[in-house]
XYZ file of C-alpha atoms in Angstrom:
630
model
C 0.000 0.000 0.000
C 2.940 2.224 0.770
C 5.798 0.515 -0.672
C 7.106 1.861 -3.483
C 8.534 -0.673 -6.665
C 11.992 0.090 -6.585
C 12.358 -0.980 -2.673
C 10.472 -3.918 -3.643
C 12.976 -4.970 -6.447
C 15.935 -4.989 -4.134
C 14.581 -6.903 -1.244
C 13.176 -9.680 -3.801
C 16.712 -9.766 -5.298
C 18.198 -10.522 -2.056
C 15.489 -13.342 -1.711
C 15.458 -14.579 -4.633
C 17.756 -17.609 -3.698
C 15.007 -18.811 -1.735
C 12.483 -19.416 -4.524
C 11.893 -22.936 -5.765
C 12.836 -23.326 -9.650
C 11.903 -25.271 -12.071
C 13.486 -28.350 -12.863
C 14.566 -29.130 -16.456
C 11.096 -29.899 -18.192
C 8.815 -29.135 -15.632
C 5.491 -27.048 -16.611
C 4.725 -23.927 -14.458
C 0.991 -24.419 -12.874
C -1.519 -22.623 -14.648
C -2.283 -20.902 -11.282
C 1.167 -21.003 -8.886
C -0.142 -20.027 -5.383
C -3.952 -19.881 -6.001
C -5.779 -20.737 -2.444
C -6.511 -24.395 -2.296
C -10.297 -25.404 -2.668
C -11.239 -27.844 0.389
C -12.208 -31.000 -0.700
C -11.929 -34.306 0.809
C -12.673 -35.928 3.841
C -11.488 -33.476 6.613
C -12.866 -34.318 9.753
C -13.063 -37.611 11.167
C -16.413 -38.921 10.621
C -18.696 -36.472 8.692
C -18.774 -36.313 4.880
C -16.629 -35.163 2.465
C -16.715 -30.767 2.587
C -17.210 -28.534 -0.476
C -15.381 -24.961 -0.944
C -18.306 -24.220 -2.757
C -21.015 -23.902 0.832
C -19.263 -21.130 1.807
C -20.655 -20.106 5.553
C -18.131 -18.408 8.088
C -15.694 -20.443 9.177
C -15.876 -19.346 12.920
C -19.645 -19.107 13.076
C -22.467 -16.971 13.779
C -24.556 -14.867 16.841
C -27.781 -16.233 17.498
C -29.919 -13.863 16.519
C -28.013 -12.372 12.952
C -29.343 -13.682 9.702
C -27.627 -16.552 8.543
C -27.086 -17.118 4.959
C -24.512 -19.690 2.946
C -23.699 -18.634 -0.026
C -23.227 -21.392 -2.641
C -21.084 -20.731 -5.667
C -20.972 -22.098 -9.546
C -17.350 -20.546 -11.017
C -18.342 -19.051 -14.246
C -14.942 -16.865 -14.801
C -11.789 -16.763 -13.034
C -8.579 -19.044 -11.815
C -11.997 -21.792 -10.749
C -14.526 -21.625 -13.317
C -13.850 -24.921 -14.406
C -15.130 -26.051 -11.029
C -19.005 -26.647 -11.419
C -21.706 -26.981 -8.396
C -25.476 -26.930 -8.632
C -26.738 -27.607 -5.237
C -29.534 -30.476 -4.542
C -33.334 -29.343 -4.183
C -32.980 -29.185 -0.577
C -29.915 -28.756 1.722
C -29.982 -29.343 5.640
C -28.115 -28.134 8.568
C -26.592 -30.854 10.852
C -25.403 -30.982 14.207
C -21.966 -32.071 14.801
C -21.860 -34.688 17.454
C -24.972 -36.562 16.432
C -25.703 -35.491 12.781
C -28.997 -34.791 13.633
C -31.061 -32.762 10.957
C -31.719 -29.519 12.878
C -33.218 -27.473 9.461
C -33.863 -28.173 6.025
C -35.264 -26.103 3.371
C -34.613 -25.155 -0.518
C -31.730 -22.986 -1.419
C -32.819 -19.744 -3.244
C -31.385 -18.877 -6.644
C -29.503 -15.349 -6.563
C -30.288 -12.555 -9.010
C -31.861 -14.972 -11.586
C -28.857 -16.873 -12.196
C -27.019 -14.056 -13.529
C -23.180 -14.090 -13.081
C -21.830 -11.979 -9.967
C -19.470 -9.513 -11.351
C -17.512 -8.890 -8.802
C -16.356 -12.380 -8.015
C -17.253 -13.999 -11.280
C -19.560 -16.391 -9.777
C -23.172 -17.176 -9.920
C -24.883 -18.746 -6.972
C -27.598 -19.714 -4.549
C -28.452 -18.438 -0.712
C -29.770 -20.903 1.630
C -30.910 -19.292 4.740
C -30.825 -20.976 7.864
C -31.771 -18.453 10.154
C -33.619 -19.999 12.308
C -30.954 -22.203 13.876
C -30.221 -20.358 16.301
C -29.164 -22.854 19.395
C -25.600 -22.773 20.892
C -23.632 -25.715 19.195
C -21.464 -26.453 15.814
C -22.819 -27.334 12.932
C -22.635 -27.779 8.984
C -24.312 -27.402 5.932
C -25.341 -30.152 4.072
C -26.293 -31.087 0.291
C -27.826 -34.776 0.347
C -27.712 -34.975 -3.167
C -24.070 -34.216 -3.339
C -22.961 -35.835 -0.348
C -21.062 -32.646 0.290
C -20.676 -30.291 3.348
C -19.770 -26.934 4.283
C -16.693 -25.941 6.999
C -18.145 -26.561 10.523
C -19.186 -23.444 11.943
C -20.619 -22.572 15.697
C -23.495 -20.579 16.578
C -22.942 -18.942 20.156
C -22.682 -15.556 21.877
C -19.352 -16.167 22.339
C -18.102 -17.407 18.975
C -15.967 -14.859 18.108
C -13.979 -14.118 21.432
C -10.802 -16.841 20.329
C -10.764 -14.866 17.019
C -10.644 -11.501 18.693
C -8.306 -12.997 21.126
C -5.917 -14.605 18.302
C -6.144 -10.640 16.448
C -5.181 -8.712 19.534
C -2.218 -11.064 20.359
C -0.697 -10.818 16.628
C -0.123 -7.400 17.647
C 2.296 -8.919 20.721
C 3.736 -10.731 17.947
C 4.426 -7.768 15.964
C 5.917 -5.945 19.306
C 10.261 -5.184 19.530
C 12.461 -4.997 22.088
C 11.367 -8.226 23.964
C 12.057 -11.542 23.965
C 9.117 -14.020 22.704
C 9.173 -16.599 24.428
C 6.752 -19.760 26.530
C 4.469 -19.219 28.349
C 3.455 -16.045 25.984
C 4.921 -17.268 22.644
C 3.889 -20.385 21.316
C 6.351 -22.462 19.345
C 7.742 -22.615 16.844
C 7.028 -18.595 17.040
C 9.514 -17.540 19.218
C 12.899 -16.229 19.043
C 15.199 -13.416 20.976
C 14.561 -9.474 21.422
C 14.571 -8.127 18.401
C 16.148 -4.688 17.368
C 17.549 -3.875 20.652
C 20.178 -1.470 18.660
C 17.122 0.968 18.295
C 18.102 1.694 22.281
C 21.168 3.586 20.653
C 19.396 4.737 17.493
C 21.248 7.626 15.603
C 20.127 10.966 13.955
C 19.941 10.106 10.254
C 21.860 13.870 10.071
C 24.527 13.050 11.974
C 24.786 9.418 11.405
C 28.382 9.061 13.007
C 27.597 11.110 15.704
C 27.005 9.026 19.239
C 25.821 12.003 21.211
C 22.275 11.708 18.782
C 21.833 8.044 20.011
C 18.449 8.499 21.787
C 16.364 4.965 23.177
C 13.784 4.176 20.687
C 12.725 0.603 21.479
C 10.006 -1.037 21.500
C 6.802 -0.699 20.074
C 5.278 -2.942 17.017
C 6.760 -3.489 13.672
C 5.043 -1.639 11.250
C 3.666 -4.462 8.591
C 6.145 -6.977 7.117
C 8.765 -4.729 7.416
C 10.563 -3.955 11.063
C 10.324 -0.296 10.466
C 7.545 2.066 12.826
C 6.111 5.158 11.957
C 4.217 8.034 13.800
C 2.378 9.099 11.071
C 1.029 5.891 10.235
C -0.461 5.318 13.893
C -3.849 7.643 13.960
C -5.244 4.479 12.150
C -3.915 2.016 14.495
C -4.593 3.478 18.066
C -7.549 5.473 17.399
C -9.996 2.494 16.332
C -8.076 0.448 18.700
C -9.102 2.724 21.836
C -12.440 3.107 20.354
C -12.823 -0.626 20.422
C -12.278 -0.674 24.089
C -14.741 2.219 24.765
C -17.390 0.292 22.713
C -17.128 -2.978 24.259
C -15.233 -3.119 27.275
C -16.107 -6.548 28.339
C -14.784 -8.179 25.157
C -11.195 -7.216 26.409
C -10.247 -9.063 29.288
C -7.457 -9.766 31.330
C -6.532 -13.153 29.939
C -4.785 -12.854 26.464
C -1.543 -14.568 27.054
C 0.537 -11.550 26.303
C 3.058 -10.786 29.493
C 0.512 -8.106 30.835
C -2.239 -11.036 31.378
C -3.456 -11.312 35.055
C -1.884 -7.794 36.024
C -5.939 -6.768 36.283
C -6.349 -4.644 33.479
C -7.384 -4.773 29.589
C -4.877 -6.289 27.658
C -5.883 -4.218 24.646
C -5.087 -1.438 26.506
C -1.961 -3.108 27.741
C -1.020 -3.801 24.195
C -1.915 -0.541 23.008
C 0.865 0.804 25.839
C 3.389 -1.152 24.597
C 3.068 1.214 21.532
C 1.898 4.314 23.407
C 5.745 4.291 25.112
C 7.509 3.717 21.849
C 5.600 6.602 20.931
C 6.356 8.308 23.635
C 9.956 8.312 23.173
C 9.969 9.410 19.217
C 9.212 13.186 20.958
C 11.815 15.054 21.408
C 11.533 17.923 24.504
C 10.540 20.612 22.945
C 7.027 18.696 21.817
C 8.325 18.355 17.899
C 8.027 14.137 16.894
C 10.606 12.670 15.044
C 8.590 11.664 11.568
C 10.028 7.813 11.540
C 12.589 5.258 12.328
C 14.410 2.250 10.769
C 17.156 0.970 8.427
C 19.037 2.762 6.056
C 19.883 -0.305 3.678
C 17.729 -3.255 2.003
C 20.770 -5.367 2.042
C 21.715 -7.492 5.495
C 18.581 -8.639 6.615
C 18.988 -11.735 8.823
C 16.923 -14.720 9.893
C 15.491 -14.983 12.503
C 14.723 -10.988 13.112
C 16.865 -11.249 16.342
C 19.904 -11.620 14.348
C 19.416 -8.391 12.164
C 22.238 -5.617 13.418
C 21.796 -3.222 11.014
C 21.799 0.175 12.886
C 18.644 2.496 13.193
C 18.465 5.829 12.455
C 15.860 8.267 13.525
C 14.495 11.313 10.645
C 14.048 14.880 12.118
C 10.864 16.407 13.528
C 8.043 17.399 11.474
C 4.479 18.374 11.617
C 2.448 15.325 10.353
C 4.157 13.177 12.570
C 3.974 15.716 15.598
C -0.227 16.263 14.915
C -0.489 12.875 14.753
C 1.169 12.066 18.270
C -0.995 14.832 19.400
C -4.068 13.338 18.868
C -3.106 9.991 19.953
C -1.651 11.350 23.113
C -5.123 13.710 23.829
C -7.048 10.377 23.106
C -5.359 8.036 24.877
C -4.758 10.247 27.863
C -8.991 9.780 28.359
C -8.600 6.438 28.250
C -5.889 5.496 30.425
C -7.016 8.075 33.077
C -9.758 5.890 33.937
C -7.678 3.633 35.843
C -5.992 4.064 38.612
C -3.049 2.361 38.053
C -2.407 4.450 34.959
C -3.281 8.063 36.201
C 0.326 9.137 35.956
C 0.918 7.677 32.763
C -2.475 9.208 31.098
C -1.621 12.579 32.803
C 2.191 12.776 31.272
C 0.370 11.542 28.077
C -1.843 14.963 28.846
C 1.054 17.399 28.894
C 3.015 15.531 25.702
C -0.660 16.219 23.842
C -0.025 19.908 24.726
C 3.192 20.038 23.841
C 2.976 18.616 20.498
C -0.013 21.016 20.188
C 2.383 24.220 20.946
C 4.718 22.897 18.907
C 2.535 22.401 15.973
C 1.023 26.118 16.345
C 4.508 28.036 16.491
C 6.740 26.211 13.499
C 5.568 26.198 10.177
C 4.213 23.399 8.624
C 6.498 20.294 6.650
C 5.611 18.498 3.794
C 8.636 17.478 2.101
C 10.575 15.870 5.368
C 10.796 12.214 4.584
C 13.460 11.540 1.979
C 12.990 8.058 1.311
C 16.438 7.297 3.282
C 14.916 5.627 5.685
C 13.185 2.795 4.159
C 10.730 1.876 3.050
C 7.348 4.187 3.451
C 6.796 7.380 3.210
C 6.033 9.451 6.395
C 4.953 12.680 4.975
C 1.133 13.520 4.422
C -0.390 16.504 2.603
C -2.009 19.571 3.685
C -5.575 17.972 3.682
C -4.323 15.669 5.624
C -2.393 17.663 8.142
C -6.157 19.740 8.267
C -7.543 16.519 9.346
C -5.256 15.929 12.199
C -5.220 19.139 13.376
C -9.141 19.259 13.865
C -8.654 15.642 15.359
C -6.024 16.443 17.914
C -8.221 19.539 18.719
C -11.137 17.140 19.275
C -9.705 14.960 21.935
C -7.704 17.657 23.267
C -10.838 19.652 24.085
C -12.625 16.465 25.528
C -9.654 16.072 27.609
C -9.303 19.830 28.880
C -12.760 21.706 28.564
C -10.249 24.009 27.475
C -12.556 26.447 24.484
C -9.423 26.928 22.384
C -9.322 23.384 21.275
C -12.884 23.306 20.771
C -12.869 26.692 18.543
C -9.861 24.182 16.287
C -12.276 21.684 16.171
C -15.075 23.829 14.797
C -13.219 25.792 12.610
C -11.542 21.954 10.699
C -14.338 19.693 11.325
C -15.384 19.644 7.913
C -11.828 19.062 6.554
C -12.173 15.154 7.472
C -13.143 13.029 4.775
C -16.202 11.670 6.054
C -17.949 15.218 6.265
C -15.647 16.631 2.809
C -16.887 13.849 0.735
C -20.432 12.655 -0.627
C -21.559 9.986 1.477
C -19.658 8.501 5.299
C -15.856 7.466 3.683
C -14.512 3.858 4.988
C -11.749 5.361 4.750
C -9.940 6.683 7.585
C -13.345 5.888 9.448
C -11.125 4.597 12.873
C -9.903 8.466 13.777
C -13.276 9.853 11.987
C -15.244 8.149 14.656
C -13.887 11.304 16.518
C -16.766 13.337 14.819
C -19.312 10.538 16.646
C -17.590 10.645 19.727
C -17.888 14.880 20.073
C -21.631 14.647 19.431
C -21.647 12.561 22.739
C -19.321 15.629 24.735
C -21.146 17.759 26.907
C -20.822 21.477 25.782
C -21.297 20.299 22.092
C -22.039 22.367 19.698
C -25.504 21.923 18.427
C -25.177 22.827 15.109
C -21.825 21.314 14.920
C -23.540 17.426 16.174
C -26.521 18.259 13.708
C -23.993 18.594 10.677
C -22.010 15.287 11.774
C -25.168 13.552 12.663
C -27.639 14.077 9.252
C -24.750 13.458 6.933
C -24.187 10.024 8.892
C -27.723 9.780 8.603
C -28.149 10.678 4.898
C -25.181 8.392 3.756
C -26.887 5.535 5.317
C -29.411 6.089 2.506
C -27.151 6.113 -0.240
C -26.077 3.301 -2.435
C -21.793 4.323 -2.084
C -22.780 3.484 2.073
C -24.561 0.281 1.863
C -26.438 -1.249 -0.900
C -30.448 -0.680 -1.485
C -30.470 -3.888 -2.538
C -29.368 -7.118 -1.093
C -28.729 -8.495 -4.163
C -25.831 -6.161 -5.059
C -23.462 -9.004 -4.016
C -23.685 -12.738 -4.324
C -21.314 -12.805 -1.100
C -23.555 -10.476 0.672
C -20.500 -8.087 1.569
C -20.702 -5.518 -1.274
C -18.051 -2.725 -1.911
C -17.358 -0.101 -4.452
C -15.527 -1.650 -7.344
C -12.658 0.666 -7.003
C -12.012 -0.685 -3.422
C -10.439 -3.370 -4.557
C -6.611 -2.097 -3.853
C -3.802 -2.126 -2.238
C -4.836 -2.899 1.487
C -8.251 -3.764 0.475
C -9.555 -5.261 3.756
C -9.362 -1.882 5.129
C -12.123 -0.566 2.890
C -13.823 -3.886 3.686
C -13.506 -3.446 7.734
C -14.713 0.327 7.504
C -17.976 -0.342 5.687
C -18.440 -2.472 8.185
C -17.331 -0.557 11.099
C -19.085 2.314 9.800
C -22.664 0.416 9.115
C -22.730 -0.288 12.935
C -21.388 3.008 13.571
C -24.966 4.183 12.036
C -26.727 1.753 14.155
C -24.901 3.126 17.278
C -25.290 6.854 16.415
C -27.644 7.337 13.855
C -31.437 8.136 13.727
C -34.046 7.361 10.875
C -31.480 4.857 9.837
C -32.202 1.211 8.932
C -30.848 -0.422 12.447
C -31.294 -4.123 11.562
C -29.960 -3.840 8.232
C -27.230 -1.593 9.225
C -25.996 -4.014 11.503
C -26.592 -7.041 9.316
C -24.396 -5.041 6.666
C -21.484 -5.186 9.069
C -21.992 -8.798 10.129
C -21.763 -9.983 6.495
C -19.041 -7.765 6.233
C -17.279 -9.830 9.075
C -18.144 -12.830 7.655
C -16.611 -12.215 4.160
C -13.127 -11.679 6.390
C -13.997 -14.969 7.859
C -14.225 -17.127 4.203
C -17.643 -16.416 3.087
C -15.317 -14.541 -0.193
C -15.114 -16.474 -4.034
C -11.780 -17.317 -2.925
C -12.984 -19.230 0.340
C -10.532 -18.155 2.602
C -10.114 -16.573 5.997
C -8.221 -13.411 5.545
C -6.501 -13.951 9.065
C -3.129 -16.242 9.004
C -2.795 -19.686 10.547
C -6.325 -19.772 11.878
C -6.973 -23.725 12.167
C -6.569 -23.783 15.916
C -9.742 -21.504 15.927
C -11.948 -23.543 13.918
C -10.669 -22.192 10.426
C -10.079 -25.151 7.666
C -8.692 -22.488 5.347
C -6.648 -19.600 6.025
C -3.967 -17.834 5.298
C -0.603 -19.332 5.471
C 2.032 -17.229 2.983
C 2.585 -13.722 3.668
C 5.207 -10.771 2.646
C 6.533 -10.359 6.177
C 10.682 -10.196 7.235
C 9.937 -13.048 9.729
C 8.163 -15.150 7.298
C 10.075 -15.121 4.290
C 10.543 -17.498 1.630
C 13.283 -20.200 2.633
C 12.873 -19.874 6.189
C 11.524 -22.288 8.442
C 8.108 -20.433 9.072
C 7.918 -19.319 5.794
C 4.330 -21.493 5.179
C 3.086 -20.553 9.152
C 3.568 -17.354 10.618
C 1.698 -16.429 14.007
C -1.835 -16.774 14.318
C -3.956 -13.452 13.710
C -2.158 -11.527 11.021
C -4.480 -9.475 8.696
C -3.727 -10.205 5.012
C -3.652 -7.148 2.761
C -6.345 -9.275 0.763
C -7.480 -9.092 -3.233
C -6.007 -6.164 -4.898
C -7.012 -5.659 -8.942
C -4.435 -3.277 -9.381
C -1.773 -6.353 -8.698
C 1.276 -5.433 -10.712
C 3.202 -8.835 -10.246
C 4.390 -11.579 -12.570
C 2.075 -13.859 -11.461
C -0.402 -13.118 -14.985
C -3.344 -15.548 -13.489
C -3.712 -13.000 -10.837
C -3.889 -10.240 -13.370
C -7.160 -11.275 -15.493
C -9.113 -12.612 -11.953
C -12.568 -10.687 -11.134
C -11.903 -8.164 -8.634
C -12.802 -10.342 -5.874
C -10.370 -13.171 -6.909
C -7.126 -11.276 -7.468
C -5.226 -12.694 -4.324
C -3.169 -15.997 -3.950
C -1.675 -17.420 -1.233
C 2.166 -16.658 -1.022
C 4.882 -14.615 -0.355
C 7.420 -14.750 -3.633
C 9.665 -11.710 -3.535
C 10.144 -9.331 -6.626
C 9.092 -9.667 -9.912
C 6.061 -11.654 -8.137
C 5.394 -8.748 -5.686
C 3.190 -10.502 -3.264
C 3.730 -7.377 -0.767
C 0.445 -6.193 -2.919
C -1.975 -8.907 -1.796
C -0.375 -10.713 1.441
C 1.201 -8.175 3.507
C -0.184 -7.546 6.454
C -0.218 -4.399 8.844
C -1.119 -3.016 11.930
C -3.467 -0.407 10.587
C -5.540 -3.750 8.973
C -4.903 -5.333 12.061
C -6.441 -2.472 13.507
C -9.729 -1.962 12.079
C -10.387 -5.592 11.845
C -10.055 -5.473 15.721
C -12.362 -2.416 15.631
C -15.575 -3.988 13.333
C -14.832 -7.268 15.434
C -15.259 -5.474 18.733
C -18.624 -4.876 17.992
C -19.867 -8.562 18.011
C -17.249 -10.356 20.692
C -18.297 -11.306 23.738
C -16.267 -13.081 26.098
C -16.273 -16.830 26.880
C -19.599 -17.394 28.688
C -21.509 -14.577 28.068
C -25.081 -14.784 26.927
């Protein structure tokens, strides 16, 4: 999403050696890396399972519409696979096969081909199963089945669990090990040189070594970046507020049992990294990392290269001050964190005075440090401003930050543009949040509050018809990008955020939108496949299991099974590989299953990222409950 070719071609050269040729006279496969189709006999005792019942491969809440989808390939990488389902399917109980429902599948859209996927298909609703217990779909005709699914409360707390501790995985500076690490994913700290890390001005100068450890790794590179956070801790603090009970004390990460959130005890882990990227005088240094693409090592522990830190700028010193402001509410809350959320307080104001007396930057990131790029626009930089002003005001009372607010409120996206943007919808939810402050303005809340209103009647929001998508989990054509589960998780997100705030909205349909928009992240997709790696310990047949990422490469011993919980980057049209399959797919079928380095480029589909990891946390938040609940 962010990388840019050139960085690309380097790093796959260095990998290359690690690629599997082809022997003297053997054929290429017409599609290298395409996601398997299950098929077989999978699970002791039931029958043989289909990838063409495609239900949610974690399950469903009781009371949510439940719908299979059932695909017949007409174009793409499968569309010489053929199903027509039997006159009547049936839902069975795992444990004693008992025939819980039965009905006839309905024929979608009259048969017509699904553009987006390149399907054409059936629904079977089973709705009314709606007992606590696993089950599976079931064509008698066939003999075939769906995944097993569950139907409970609880069914998606292990999945939320899993998400939250991929970001432990992602974290530097600390040793993963047993109990917290599971094998084989462990290994030494990682990037403890960043405790000396150098001015990238003065590069052979010790007296700019400053301590920048810790926090996460970016994506599938090592490297960490202010200016990329306001979509990582903003939804992720918004998560808490919205469903506190989902996040409970018992993640596994090293925090576990200390009697508070993990989330938020995660979300620290990055908050001090952060912390330390200010500098005293309130300015944020705009990002940190390597210098080189050469003398990567394996396993990450092993990679000396030193770390250099860029100079201060404005993007990256708006963006701490909004994270700061925000998570300075939360974390005052507790007691055990007062101190930390009130020095979070004054680094919120500081960035803020800093911010208001030097001029603005939008050239500061040179590429040196590799490999994204740090700066943002104007617009942008408008957008943070008002946002920082937000939660500073909510956090002070104090009328200057408010009068901010007011005056750049309109600059964010979701207000700027036509209809309620997924995009950059986890800091946006700011504009919610002030409509709930005391000392609102009413005209202010009115403005925020109709146009979440009137995009909830507009087609670009959420389809008029529930036939706009085969898979039931329609977005806009052009969404298919770079990074396209984040468009995916903000419809979502932003469909419940309509049921939560809005008024005059469709409620139930709203927040069936954003189920069905979690269930196409959980394999109910024309490619069949959890976009979440290594998810078989949760229930998951099929999941991810190649992905661009340093610790996962190509040749190493992980390569096919990095941690459980990783977001994928997911189907991406605009694919620019070698891999020419992947280039005349439907939209919805332009991802594979690997992690080949440069000229195959699979960075584009199967990187993943905290800011995906993110908002997939957020729309997920929504539905978890924990173990037990009812």
């Amino acid at each position: 999403m962010r990388f840019n070719l050139r960085s690309r071609v380097v790093l796959g050269v260095l990998a290359l050696g690690a690629s599997r040729l082809l022997a003297a006279g053997e054929t290429a496969p017409a599609t290298p890396w395409a996601v398997p189709t299950a098929s077989g006999f999978t699970v002791p005792g039931l029958p043989a399972v289909t990838g063409r019942i495609h239900v949610d491969k974690f399950g469903y809440l009781p009371d949510e519409r439940k719908v299979a989808i059932l695909s017949d390939p007409q174009a793409g990488y499968n569309a010489a696979e053929s199903y027509k389902p039997g006159k009547k399917l049936e839902v069975r109980r795992v444990g004693d096969d008992a025939v819980v429902f039965k009905d006839e599948p309905e024929l979608y859209n009259a048969g017509k081909t699904d553009a987006a996927s390149g399907d054409r298909g059936w629904w079977f609703d089973f709705t009314k199963v709606d007992a606590v217990g696993d089950y599976y779909v079931f064509d008698p005709e066939k003999k075939l089945r769906s995944h097993v699914f569950r139907i409970a409360p609880d069914v998606y707390h292990g999945v939320l669990r899993a998400a939250v501790r991929a970001l432990y995985y992602q974290r530097e500076d600390i040793a993963h090990r047993p109990p917290f690490a599971e094998e084989p994913w462990t290994d030494a700290a990682t990037y403890t040189q960043d405790r000396r890390a150098r001015s990238l001005a003065a590069r052979d100068d010790a007296s700019t070594e400053r301590d920048l450890s810790g926090g996460w790794m970016d994506a599938g590179d090592t490297n960490k970046y202010p200016t990329f956070l306001p979509e990582v801790i903003h939804p992720l603090l918004y998560a808490w507020r919205e469903n506190r009970a989902a996040f409970t004390d018992d993640f596994a990460i090293p925090e576990s049992g200390n009697g508070l959130p993990d989330l938020l005890d995660e979300v620290k882990y990055e908050l001090d990294w952060l912390v330390k990227m200010q500098d005293t005088d309130g300015g944020v240094f705009i990002k940190m990392g390597v210098i080189d693409y050469a003398g990567g090592a394996w396993p990450l522990s092993q990679d000396k290269r030193p770390r250099y830190y860029g100079p201060k700028a404005s993007a990256s010193t708006l963006a701490a001050a909004g994270i700061f402001a925000h998570a300075a509410r939360v974390y005052r809350e507790f007691p055990e964190w007062k101190s930390f959320a009130a020095d979070l307080e004054k680094r919120a104001i500081r960035a803020w005075k800093w911010c208001q007396t030097n001029p603005r930057s939008y050239e500061v990131d040179d590429g040196t440090i590799k490999s994204g790029d740090a700066d943002k626009n104007a617009v942008e930089q408008d957008r943070w401003e008002a946002l920082a002003a937000m939660h500073l005001w909510a956090l002070t009372g104090q009328a200057t930050y408010h009068d901010a607010f007011r005056k750049g409120f309109l600059k964010f996206r979701q207000l700027a543009e036509p209809f309620w943007s997924p995009y950059e919808s986890g800091q946006a939810e700011a504009l919610l949040d002030y409509t709930r402050q005391k000392g609102a303005d009413k005209h202010v809340e009115k403005r925020i509050l109709e146009q979440l209103r009137n995009s909830a009647k507009s087609p670009k929001f959420m389809p008029q018809d529930e036939k706009s998508d085969l898979y039931r989990a329609w977005v806009a054509p052009e969404s298919f990008h770079w990074g396209s589960v984040l468009a995916r998780t903000g419809y979502g997100k932003i469909a419940q955020d309509a049921v939560i705030h809005g008024s005059g909205v469709p409620k139930k349909q709203l927040r069936q939108r954003a189920l069905d928009m979690l269930h196409s992240m959980h394999g109910v997709n024309p490619v069949g496949i959890v976009y979440l790696t290594t998810m078989g310990g949760y229930g998951a047949e099929v999941s991810a299991t190649r992905i661009w990422h340093d610790w996962f490469m190509p040749g190493t011993p992980l390569a096919a099974n990095p941690v459980p919980g990783l977001v994928v980057g997911g189907p991406n049209h605009s694919y620019t590989g070698d891999i020419e399959w992947l280039k005349k797919q439907p939209d919805a079928k332009c991802y594979a299953d690997f992690n080949e380095p440069w000229p195959s480029n699979s960075w584009e589909l199967t990187e993943p990222a905290i800011y995906y990891q993110a908002m997939y946390v957020r729309l997920l938040a929504n539905f978890a409950r924990p173990y037990g609940a009812e």
